[in-house]
C-alpha atoms as an extended CHARMM CRD file, in Angstrom:
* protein
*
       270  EXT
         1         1  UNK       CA              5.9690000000       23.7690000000      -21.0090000000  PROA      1               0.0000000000
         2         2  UNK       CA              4.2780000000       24.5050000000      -17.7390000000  PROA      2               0.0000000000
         3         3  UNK       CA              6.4720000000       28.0230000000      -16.2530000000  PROA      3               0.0000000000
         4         4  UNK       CA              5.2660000000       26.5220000000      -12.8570000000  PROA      4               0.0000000000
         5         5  UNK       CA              7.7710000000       23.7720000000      -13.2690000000  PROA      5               0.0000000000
         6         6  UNK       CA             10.6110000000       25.4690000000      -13.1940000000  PROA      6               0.0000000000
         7         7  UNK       CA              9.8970000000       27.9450000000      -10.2110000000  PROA      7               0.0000000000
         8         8  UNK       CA              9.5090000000       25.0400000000       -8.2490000000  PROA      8               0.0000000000
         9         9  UNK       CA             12.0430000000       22.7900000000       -9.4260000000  PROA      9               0.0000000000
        10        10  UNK       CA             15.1630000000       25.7270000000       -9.1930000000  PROA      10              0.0000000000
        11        11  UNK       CA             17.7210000000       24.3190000000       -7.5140000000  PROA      11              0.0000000000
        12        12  UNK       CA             19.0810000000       21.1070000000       -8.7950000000  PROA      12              0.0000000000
        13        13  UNK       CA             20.4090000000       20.1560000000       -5.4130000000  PROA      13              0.0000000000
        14        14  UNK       CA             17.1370000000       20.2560000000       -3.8790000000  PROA      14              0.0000000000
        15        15  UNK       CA             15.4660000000       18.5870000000       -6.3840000000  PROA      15              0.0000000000
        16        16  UNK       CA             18.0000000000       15.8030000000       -6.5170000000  PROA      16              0.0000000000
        17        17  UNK       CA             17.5380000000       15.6300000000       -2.9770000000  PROA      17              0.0000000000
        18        18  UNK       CA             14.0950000000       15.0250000000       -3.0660000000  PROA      18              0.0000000000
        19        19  UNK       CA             13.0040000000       13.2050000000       -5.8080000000  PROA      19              0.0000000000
        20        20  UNK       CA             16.0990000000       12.7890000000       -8.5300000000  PROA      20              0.0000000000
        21        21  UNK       CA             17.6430000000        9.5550000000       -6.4350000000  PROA      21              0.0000000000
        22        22  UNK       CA             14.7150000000        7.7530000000       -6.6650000000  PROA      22              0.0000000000
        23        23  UNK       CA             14.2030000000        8.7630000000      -10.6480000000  PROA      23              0.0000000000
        24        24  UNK       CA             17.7380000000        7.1360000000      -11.3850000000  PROA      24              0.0000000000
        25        25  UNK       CA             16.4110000000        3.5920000000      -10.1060000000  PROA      25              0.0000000000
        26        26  UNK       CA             13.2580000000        4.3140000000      -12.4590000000  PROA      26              0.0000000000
        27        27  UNK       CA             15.2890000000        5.6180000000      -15.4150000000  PROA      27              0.0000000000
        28        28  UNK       CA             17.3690000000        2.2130000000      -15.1640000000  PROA      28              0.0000000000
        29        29  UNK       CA             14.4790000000       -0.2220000000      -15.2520000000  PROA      29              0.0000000000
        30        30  UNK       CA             12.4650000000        1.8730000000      -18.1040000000  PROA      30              0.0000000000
        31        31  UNK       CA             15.8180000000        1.6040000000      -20.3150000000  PROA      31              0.0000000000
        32        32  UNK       CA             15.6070000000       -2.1160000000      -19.4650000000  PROA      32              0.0000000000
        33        33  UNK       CA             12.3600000000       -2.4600000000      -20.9110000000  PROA      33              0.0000000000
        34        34  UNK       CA             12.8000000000       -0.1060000000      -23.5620000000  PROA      34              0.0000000000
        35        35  UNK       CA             15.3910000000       -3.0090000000      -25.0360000000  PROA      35              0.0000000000
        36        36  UNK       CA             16.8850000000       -1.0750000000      -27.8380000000  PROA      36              0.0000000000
        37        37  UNK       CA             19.8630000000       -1.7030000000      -29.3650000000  PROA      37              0.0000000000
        38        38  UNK       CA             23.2660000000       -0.0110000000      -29.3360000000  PROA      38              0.0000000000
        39        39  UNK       CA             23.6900000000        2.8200000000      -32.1250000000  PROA      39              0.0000000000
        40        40  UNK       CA             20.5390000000        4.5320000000      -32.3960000000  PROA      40              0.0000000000
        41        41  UNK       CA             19.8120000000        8.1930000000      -32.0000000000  PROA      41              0.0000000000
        42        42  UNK       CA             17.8090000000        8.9110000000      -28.5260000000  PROA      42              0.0000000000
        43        43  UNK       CA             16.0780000000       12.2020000000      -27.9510000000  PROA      43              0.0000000000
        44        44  UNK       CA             15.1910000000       13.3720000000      -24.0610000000  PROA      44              0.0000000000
        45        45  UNK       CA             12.2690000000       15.3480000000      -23.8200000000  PROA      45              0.0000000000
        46        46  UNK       CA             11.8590000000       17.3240000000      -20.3980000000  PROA      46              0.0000000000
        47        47  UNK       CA             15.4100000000       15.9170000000      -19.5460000000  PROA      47              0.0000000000
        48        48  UNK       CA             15.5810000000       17.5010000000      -16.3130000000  PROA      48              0.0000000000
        49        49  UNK       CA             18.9440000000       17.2090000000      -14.5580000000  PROA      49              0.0000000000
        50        50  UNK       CA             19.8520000000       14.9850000000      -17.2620000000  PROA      50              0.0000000000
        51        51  UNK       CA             19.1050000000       11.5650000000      -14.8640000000  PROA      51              0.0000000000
        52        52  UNK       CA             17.8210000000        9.8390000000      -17.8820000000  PROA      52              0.0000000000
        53        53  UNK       CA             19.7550000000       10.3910000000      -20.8100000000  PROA      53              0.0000000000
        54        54  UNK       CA             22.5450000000        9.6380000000      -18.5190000000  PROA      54              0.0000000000
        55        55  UNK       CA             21.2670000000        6.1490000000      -17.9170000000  PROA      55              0.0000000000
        56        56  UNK       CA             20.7270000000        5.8100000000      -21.5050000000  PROA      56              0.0000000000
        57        57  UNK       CA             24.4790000000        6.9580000000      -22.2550000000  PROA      57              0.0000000000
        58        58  UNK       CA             25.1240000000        4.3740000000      -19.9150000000  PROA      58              0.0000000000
        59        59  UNK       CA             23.2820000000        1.3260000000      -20.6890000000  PROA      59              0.0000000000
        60        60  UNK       CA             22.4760000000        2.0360000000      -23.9640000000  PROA      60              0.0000000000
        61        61  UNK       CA             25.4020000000        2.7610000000      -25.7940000000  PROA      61              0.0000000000
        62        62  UNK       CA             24.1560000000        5.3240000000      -28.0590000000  PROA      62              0.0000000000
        63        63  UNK       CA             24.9420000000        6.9770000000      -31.2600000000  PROA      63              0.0000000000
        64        64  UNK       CA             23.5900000000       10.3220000000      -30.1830000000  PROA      64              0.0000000000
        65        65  UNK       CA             22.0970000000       11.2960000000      -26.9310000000  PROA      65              0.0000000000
        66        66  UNK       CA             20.0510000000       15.0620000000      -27.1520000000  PROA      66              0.0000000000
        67        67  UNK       CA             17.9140000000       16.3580000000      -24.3780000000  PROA      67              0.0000000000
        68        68  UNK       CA             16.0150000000       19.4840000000      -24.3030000000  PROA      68              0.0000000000
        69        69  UNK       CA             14.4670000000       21.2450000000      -21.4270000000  PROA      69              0.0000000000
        70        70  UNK       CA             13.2170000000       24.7820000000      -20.6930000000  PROA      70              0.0000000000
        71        71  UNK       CA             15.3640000000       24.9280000000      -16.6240000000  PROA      71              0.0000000000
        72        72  UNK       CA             18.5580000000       26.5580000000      -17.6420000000  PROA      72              0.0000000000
        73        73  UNK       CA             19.4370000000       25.3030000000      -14.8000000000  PROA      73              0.0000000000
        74        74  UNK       CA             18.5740000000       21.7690000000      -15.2830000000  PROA      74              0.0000000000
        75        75  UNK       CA             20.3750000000       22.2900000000      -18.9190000000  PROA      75              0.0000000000
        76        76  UNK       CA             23.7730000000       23.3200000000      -17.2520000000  PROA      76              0.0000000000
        77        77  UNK       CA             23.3950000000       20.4560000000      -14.7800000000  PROA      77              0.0000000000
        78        78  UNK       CA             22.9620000000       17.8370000000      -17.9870000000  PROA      78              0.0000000000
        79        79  UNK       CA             26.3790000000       19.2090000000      -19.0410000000  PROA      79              0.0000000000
        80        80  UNK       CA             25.0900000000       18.2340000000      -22.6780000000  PROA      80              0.0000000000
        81        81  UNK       CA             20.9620000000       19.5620000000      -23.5770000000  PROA      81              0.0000000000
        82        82  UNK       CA             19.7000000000       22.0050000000      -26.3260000000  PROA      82              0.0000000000
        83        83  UNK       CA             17.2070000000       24.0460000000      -24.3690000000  PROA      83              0.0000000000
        84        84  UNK       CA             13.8390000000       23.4130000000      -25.9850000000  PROA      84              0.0000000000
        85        85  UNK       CA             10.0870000000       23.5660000000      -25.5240000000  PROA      85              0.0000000000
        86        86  UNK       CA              8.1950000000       20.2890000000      -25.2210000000  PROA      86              0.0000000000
        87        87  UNK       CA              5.3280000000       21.5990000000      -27.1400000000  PROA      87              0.0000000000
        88        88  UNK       CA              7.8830000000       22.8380000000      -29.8010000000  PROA      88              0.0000000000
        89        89  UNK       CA             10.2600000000       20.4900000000      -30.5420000000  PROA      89              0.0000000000
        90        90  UNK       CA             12.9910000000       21.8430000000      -32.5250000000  PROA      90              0.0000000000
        91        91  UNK       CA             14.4080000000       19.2590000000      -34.6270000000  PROA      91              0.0000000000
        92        92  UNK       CA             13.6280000000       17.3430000000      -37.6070000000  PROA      92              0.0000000000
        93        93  UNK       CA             10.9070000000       14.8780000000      -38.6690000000  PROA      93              0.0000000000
        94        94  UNK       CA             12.6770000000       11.8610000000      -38.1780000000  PROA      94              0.0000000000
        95        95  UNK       CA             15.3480000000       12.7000000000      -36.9320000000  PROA      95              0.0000000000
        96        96  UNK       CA             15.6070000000       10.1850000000      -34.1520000000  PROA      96              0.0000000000
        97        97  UNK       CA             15.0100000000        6.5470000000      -33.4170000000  PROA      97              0.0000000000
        98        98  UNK       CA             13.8800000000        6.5760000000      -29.9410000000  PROA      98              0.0000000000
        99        99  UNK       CA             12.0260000000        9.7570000000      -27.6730000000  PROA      99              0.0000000000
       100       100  UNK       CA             11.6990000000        9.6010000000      -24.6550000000  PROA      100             0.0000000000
       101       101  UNK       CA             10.7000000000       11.5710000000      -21.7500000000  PROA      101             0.0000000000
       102       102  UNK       CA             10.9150000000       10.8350000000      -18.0000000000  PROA      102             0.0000000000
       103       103  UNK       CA              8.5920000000       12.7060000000      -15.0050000000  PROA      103             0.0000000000
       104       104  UNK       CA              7.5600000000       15.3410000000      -17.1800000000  PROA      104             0.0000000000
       105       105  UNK       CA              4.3910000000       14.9060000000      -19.1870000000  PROA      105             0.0000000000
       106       106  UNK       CA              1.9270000000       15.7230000000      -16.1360000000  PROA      106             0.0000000000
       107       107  UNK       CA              3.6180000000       19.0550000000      -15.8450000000  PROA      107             0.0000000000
       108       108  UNK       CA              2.9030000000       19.9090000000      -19.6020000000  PROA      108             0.0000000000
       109       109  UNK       CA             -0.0620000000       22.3000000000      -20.5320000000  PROA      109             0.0000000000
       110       110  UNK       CA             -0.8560000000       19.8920000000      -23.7130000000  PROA      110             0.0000000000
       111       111  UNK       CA              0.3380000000       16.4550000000      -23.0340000000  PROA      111             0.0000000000
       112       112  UNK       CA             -1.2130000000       15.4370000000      -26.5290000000  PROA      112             0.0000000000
       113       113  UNK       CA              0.6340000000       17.9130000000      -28.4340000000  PROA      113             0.0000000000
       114       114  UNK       CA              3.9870000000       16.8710000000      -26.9000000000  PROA      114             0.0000000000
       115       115  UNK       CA              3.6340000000       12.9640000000      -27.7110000000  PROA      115             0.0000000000
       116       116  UNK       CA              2.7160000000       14.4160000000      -30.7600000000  PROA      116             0.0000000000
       117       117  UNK       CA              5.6290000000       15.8110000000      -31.2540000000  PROA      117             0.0000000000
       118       118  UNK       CA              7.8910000000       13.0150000000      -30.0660000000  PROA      118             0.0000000000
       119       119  UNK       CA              5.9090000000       10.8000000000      -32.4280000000  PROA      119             0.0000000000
       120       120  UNK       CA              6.6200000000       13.0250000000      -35.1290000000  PROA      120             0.0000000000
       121       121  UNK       CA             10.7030000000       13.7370000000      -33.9390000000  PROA      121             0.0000000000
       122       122  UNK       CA             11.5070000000        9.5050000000      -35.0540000000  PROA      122             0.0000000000
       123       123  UNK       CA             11.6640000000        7.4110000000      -37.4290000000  PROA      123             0.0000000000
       124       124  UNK       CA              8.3600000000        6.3900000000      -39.4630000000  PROA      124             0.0000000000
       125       125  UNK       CA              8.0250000000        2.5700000000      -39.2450000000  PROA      125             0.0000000000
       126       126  UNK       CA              8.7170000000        0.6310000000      -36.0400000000  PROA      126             0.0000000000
       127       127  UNK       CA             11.0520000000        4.1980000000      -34.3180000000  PROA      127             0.0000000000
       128       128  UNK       CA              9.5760000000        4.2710000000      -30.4000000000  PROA      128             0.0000000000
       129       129  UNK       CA              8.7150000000        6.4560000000      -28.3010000000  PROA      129             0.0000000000
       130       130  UNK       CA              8.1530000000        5.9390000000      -24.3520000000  PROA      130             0.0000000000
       131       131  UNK       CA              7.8910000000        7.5930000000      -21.3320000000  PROA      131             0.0000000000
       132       132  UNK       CA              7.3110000000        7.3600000000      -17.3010000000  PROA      132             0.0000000000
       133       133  UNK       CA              5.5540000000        9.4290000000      -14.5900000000  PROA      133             0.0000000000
       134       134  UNK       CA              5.2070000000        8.8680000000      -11.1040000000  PROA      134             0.0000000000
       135       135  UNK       CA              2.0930000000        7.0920000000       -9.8020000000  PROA      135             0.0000000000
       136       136  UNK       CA              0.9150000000       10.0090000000       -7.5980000000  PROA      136             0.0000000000
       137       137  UNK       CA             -2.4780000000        8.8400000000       -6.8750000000  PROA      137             0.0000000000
       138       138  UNK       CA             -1.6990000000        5.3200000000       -5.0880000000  PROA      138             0.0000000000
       139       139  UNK       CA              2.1550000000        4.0540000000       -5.6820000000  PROA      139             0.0000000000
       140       140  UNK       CA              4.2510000000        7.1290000000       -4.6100000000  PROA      140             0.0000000000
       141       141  UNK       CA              4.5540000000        6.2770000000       -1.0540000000  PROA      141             0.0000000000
       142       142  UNK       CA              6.4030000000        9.5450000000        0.3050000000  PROA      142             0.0000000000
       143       143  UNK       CA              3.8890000000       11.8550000000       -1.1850000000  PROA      143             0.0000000000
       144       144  UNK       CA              0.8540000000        9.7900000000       -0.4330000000  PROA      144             0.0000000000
       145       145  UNK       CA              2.6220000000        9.2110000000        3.3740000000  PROA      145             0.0000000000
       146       146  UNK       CA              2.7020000000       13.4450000000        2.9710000000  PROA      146             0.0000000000
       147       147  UNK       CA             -0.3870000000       14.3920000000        1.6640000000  PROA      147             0.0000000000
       148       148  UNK       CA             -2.8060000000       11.9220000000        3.7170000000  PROA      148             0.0000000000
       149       149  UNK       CA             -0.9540000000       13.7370000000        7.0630000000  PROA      149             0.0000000000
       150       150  UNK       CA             -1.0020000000       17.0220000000        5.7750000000  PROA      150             0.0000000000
       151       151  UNK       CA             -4.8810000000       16.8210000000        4.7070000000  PROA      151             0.0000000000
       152       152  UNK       CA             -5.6520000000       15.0560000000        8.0010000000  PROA      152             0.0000000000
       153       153  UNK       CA             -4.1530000000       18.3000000000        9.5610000000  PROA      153             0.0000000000
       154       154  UNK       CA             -5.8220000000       20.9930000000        7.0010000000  PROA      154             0.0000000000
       155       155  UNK       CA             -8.6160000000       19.9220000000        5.0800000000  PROA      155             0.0000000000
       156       156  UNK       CA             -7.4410000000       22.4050000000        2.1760000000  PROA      156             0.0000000000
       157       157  UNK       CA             -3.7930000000       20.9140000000        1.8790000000  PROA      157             0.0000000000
       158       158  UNK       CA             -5.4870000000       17.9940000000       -0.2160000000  PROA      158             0.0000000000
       159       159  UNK       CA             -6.4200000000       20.5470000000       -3.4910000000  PROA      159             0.0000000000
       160       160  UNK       CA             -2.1560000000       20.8320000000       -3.8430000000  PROA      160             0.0000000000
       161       161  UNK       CA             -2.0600000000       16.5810000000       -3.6340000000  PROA      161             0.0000000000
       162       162  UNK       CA             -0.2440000000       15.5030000000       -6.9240000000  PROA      162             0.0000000000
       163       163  UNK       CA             -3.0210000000       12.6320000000       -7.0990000000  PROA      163             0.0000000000
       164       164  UNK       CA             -5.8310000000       14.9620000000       -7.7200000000  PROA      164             0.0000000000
       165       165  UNK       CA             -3.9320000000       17.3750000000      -10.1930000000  PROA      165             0.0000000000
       166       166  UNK       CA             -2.6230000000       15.0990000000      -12.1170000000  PROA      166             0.0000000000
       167       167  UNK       CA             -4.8780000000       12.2280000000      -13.0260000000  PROA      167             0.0000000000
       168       168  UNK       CA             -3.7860000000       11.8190000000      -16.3870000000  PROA      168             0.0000000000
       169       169  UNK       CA             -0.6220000000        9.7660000000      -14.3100000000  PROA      169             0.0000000000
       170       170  UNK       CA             -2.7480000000        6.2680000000      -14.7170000000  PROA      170             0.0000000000
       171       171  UNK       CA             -2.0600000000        3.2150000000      -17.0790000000  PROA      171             0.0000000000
       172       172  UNK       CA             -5.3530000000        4.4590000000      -19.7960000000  PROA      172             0.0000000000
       173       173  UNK       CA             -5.0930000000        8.2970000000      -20.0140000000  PROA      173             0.0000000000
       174       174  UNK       CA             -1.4310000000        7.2830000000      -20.9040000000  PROA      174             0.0000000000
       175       175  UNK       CA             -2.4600000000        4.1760000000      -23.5340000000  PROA      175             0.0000000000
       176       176  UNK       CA             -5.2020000000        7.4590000000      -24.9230000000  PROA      176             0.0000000000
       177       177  UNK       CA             -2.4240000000        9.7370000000      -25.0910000000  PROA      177             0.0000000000
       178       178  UNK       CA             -0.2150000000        7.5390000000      -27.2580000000  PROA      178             0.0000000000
       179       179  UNK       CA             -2.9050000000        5.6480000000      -29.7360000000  PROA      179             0.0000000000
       180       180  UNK       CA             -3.9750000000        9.1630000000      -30.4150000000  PROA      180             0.0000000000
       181       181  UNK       CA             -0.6040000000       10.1260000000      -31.2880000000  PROA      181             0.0000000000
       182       182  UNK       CA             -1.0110000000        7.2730000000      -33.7030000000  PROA      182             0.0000000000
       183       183  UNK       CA              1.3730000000        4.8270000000      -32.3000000000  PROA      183             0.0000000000
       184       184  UNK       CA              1.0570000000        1.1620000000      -32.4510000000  PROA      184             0.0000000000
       185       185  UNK       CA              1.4210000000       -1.7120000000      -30.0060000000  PROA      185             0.0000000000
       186       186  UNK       CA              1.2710000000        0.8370000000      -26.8420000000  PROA      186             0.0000000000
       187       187  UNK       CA              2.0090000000       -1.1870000000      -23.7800000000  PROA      187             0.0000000000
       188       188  UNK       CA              1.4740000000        0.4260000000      -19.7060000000  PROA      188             0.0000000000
       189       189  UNK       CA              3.3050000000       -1.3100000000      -17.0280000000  PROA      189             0.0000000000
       190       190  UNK       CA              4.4170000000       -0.1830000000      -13.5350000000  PROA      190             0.0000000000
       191       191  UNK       CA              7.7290000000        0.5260000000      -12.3320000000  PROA      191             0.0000000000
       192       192  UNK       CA              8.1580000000        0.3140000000       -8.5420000000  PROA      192             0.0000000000
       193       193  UNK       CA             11.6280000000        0.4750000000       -6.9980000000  PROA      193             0.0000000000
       194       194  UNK       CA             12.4260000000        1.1420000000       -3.2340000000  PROA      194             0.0000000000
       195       195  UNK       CA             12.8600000000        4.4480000000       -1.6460000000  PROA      195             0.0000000000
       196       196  UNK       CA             14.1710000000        3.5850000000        1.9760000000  PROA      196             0.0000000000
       197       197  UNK       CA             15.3050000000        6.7800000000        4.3540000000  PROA      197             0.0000000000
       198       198  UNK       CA             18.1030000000        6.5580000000        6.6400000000  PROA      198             0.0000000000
       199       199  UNK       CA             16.1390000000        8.0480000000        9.4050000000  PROA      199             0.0000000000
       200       200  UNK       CA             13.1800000000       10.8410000000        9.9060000000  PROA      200             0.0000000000
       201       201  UNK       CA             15.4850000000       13.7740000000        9.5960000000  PROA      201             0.0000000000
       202       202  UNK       CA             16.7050000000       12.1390000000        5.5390000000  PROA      202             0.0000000000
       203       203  UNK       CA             12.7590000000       11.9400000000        5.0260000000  PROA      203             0.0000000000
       204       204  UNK       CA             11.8990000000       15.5790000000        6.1270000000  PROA      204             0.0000000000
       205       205  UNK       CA             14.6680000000       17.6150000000        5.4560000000  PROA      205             0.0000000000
       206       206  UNK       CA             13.8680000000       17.7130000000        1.3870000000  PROA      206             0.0000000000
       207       207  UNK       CA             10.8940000000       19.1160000000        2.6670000000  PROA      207             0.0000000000
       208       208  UNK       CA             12.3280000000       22.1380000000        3.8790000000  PROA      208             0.0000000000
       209       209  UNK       CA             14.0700000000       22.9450000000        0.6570000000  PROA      209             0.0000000000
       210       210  UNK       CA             10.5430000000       24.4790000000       -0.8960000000  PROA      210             0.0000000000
       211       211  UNK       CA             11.2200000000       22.6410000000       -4.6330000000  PROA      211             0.0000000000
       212       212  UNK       CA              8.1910000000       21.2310000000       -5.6350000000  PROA      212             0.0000000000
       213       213  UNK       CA              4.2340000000       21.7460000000       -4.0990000000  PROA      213             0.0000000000
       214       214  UNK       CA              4.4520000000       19.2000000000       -1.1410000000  PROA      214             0.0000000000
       215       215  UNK       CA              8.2300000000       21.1570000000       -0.2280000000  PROA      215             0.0000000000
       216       216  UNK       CA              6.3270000000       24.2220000000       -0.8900000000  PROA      216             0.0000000000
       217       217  UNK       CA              3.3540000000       23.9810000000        1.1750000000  PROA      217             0.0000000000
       218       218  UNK       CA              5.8410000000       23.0460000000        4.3600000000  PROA      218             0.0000000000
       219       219  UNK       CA              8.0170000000       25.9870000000        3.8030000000  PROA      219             0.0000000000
       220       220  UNK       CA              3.9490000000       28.0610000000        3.2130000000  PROA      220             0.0000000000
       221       221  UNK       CA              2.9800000000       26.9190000000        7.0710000000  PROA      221             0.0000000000
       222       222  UNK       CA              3.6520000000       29.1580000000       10.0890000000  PROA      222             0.0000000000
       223       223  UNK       CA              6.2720000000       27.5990000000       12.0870000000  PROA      223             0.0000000000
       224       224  UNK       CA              4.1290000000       25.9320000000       14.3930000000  PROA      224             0.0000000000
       225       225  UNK       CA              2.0660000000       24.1970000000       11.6550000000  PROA      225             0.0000000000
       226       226  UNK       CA              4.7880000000       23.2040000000       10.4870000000  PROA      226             0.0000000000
       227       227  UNK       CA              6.0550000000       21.4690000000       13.7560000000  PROA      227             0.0000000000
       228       228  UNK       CA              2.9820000000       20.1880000000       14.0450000000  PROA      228             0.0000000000
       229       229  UNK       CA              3.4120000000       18.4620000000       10.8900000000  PROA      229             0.0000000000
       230       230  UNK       CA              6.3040000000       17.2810000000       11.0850000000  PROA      230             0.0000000000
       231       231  UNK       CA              5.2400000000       15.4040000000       14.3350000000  PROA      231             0.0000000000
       232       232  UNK       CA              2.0850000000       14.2410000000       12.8940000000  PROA      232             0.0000000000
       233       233  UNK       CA              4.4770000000       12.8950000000        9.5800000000  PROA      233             0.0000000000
       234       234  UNK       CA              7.3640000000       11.2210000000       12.4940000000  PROA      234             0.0000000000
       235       235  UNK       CA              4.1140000000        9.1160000000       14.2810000000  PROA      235             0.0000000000
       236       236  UNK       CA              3.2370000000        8.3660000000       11.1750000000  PROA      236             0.0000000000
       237       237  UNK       CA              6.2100000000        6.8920000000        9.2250000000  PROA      237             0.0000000000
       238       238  UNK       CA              6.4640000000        3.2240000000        9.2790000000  PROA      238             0.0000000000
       239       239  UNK       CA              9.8320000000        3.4740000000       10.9630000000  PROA      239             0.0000000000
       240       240  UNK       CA             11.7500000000       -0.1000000000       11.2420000000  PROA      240             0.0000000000
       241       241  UNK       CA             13.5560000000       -1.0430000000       14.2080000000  PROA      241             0.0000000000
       242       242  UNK       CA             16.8980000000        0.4530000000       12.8040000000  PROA      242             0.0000000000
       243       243  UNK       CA             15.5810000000        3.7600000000       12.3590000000  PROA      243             0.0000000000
       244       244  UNK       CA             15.0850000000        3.1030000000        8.5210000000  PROA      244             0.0000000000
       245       245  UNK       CA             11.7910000000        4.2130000000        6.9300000000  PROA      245             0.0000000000
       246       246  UNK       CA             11.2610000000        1.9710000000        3.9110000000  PROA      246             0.0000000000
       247       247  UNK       CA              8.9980000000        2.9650000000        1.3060000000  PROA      247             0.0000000000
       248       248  UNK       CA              8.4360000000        2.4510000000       -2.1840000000  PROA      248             0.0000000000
       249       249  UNK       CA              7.8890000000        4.3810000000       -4.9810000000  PROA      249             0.0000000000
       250       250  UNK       CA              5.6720000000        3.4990000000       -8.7560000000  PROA      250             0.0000000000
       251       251  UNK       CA              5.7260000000        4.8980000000      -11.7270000000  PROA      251             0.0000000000
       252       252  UNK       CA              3.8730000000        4.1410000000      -14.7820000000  PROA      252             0.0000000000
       253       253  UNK       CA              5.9140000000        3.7620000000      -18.1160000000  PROA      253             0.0000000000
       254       254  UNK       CA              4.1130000000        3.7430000000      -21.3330000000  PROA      254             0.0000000000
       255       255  UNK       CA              5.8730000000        2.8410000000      -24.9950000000  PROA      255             0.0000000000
       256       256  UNK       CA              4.5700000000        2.8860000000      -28.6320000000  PROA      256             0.0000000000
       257       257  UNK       CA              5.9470000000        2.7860000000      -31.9690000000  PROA      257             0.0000000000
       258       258  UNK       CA              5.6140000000        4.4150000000      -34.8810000000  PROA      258             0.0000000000
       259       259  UNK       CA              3.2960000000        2.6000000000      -37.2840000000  PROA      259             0.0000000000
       260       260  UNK       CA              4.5040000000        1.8300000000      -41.0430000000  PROA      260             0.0000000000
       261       261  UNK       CA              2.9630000000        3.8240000000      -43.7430000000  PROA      261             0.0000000000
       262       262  UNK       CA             -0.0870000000        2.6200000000      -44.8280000000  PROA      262             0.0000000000
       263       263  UNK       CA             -1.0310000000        0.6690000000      -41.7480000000  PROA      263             0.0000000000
       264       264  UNK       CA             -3.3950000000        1.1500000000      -39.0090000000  PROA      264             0.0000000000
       265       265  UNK       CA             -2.2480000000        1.0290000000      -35.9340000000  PROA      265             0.0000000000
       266       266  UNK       CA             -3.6860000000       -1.7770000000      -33.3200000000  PROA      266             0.0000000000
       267       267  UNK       CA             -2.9860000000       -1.1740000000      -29.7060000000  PROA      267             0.0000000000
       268       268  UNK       CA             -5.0540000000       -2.9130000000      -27.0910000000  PROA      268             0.0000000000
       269       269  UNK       CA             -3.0730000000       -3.8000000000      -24.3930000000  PROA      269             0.0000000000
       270       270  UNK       CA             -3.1900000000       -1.8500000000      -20.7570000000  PROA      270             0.0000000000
């Protein structure tokens, strides 16, 4: 898994701060879709803080519940992980009826390899396997909000913009990654839930934290680019008349299943 990750995501707080609210709203509609039955054996891939095995735990009523995640930190927040490379899994060949794997893939050196591996971690014949990543290029509206300032500011700040490095976040480099994993019936849709901030200072204070590349470049500036951009992000907020910034936030969620022996699988739909 991608080292870079976890120097940037350290501190659990920060990151909740920042970005794990708004994954708990995601995490909650993806199980929704998911639809699977009570009893069966989950496995959490990337599991972060533990936001989305949580849900599943939750809503989902599971037998068994494992996540696995390089952050030791992350781990000890989950209370209940088996730290674990992505690219590695270590547990058995069918050993699970569901993997899953929430804001993660895009930071992994070989995306491939991990579905791969999730594929091979369940169940042969009809097991899924499913994931979600944010939408950086067009539906994340407080990094898009960031980055479009920021670049309008300093030409150079739009190389660190999640949207370019990551543009394997859209609905067909996600349907590729899982029909060449060799799972069936792979279906993209978007998840888009509300992000609304209390005021400016809720929106720009997980800024100042320095957890994650947009955090990172603020804490980078000299302090008066950094005024400067904070000014230039205030005027440019769409601030309603209570003070409340409402924005929105997408992310794409992908699912397959495992195919039966003997069968090729057919997946068509984007």
């Amino acid at each position: 898994m991608d080292e870079q990750r976890y120097d940037v995501w350290a501190s659990v707080a920060a990151y909740d701060r920042y970005m794990g609210r708004w994954s708990r709203a995601v995490a909650r509609e993806f199980t929704a879709w998911l639809g699977r039955p009570d009893g069966l054996r989950w496995l959490d891939v990337g599991c972060g803080t533990g936001v989305l095995s949580a849900v599943v735990r939750e809503r989902c009523r599971p037998r068994l519940v494992v996540g696995c995640d390089r952050s030791e930190g992350f781990v000890r927040a989950a209370r209940a992980a088996v730290v674990a490379d992505a690219m590695a899994l270590p547990v058995r060949d069918g050993a699970f009826d569901v993997a899953v794997s929430g804001l993660t893939l895009n930071f992994l050196p070989d995306p491939a390899a991990a579905v791969a591996g999730m594929a091979r971690a369940v169940r042969p014949g009809g097991a899924q396997v499913a994931a979600y990543v944010w939408d950086y290029a067009q539906g994340m509206g407080l990094l898009r909000l960031f980055w479009d300032t920021a670049a309008a500011l300093d030409p150079a700040a739009a190389e660190l913009d999640e949207g370019r490095r990551f543009p394997g976040c859209r609905p067909q480099p996600l349907h590729d990654l899982w029909t060449a994993a060799g799972l069936a019936d792979v279906v993209v849709r978007p998840i888009e839930v509300p992000t609304v901030f209390a005021d400016f200072a809720d929106l720009w204070g997980p800024f100042l934290a320095g957890q994650g590349p947009a955090p990172g470049y603020v804490t980078a500036l000299p302090p008066a680019g950094r005024d400067e951009l904070r000014e230039a992000l205030r005027a440019a907020a769409p601030t309603a008349p209570d003070g409340t910034i409402p924005l929105s936030a997408r992310a794409w969620a992908v699912r397959g299943r495992t195919a039966r022996p003997g069968t090729v699988p057919n997946s068509p739909r984007v």
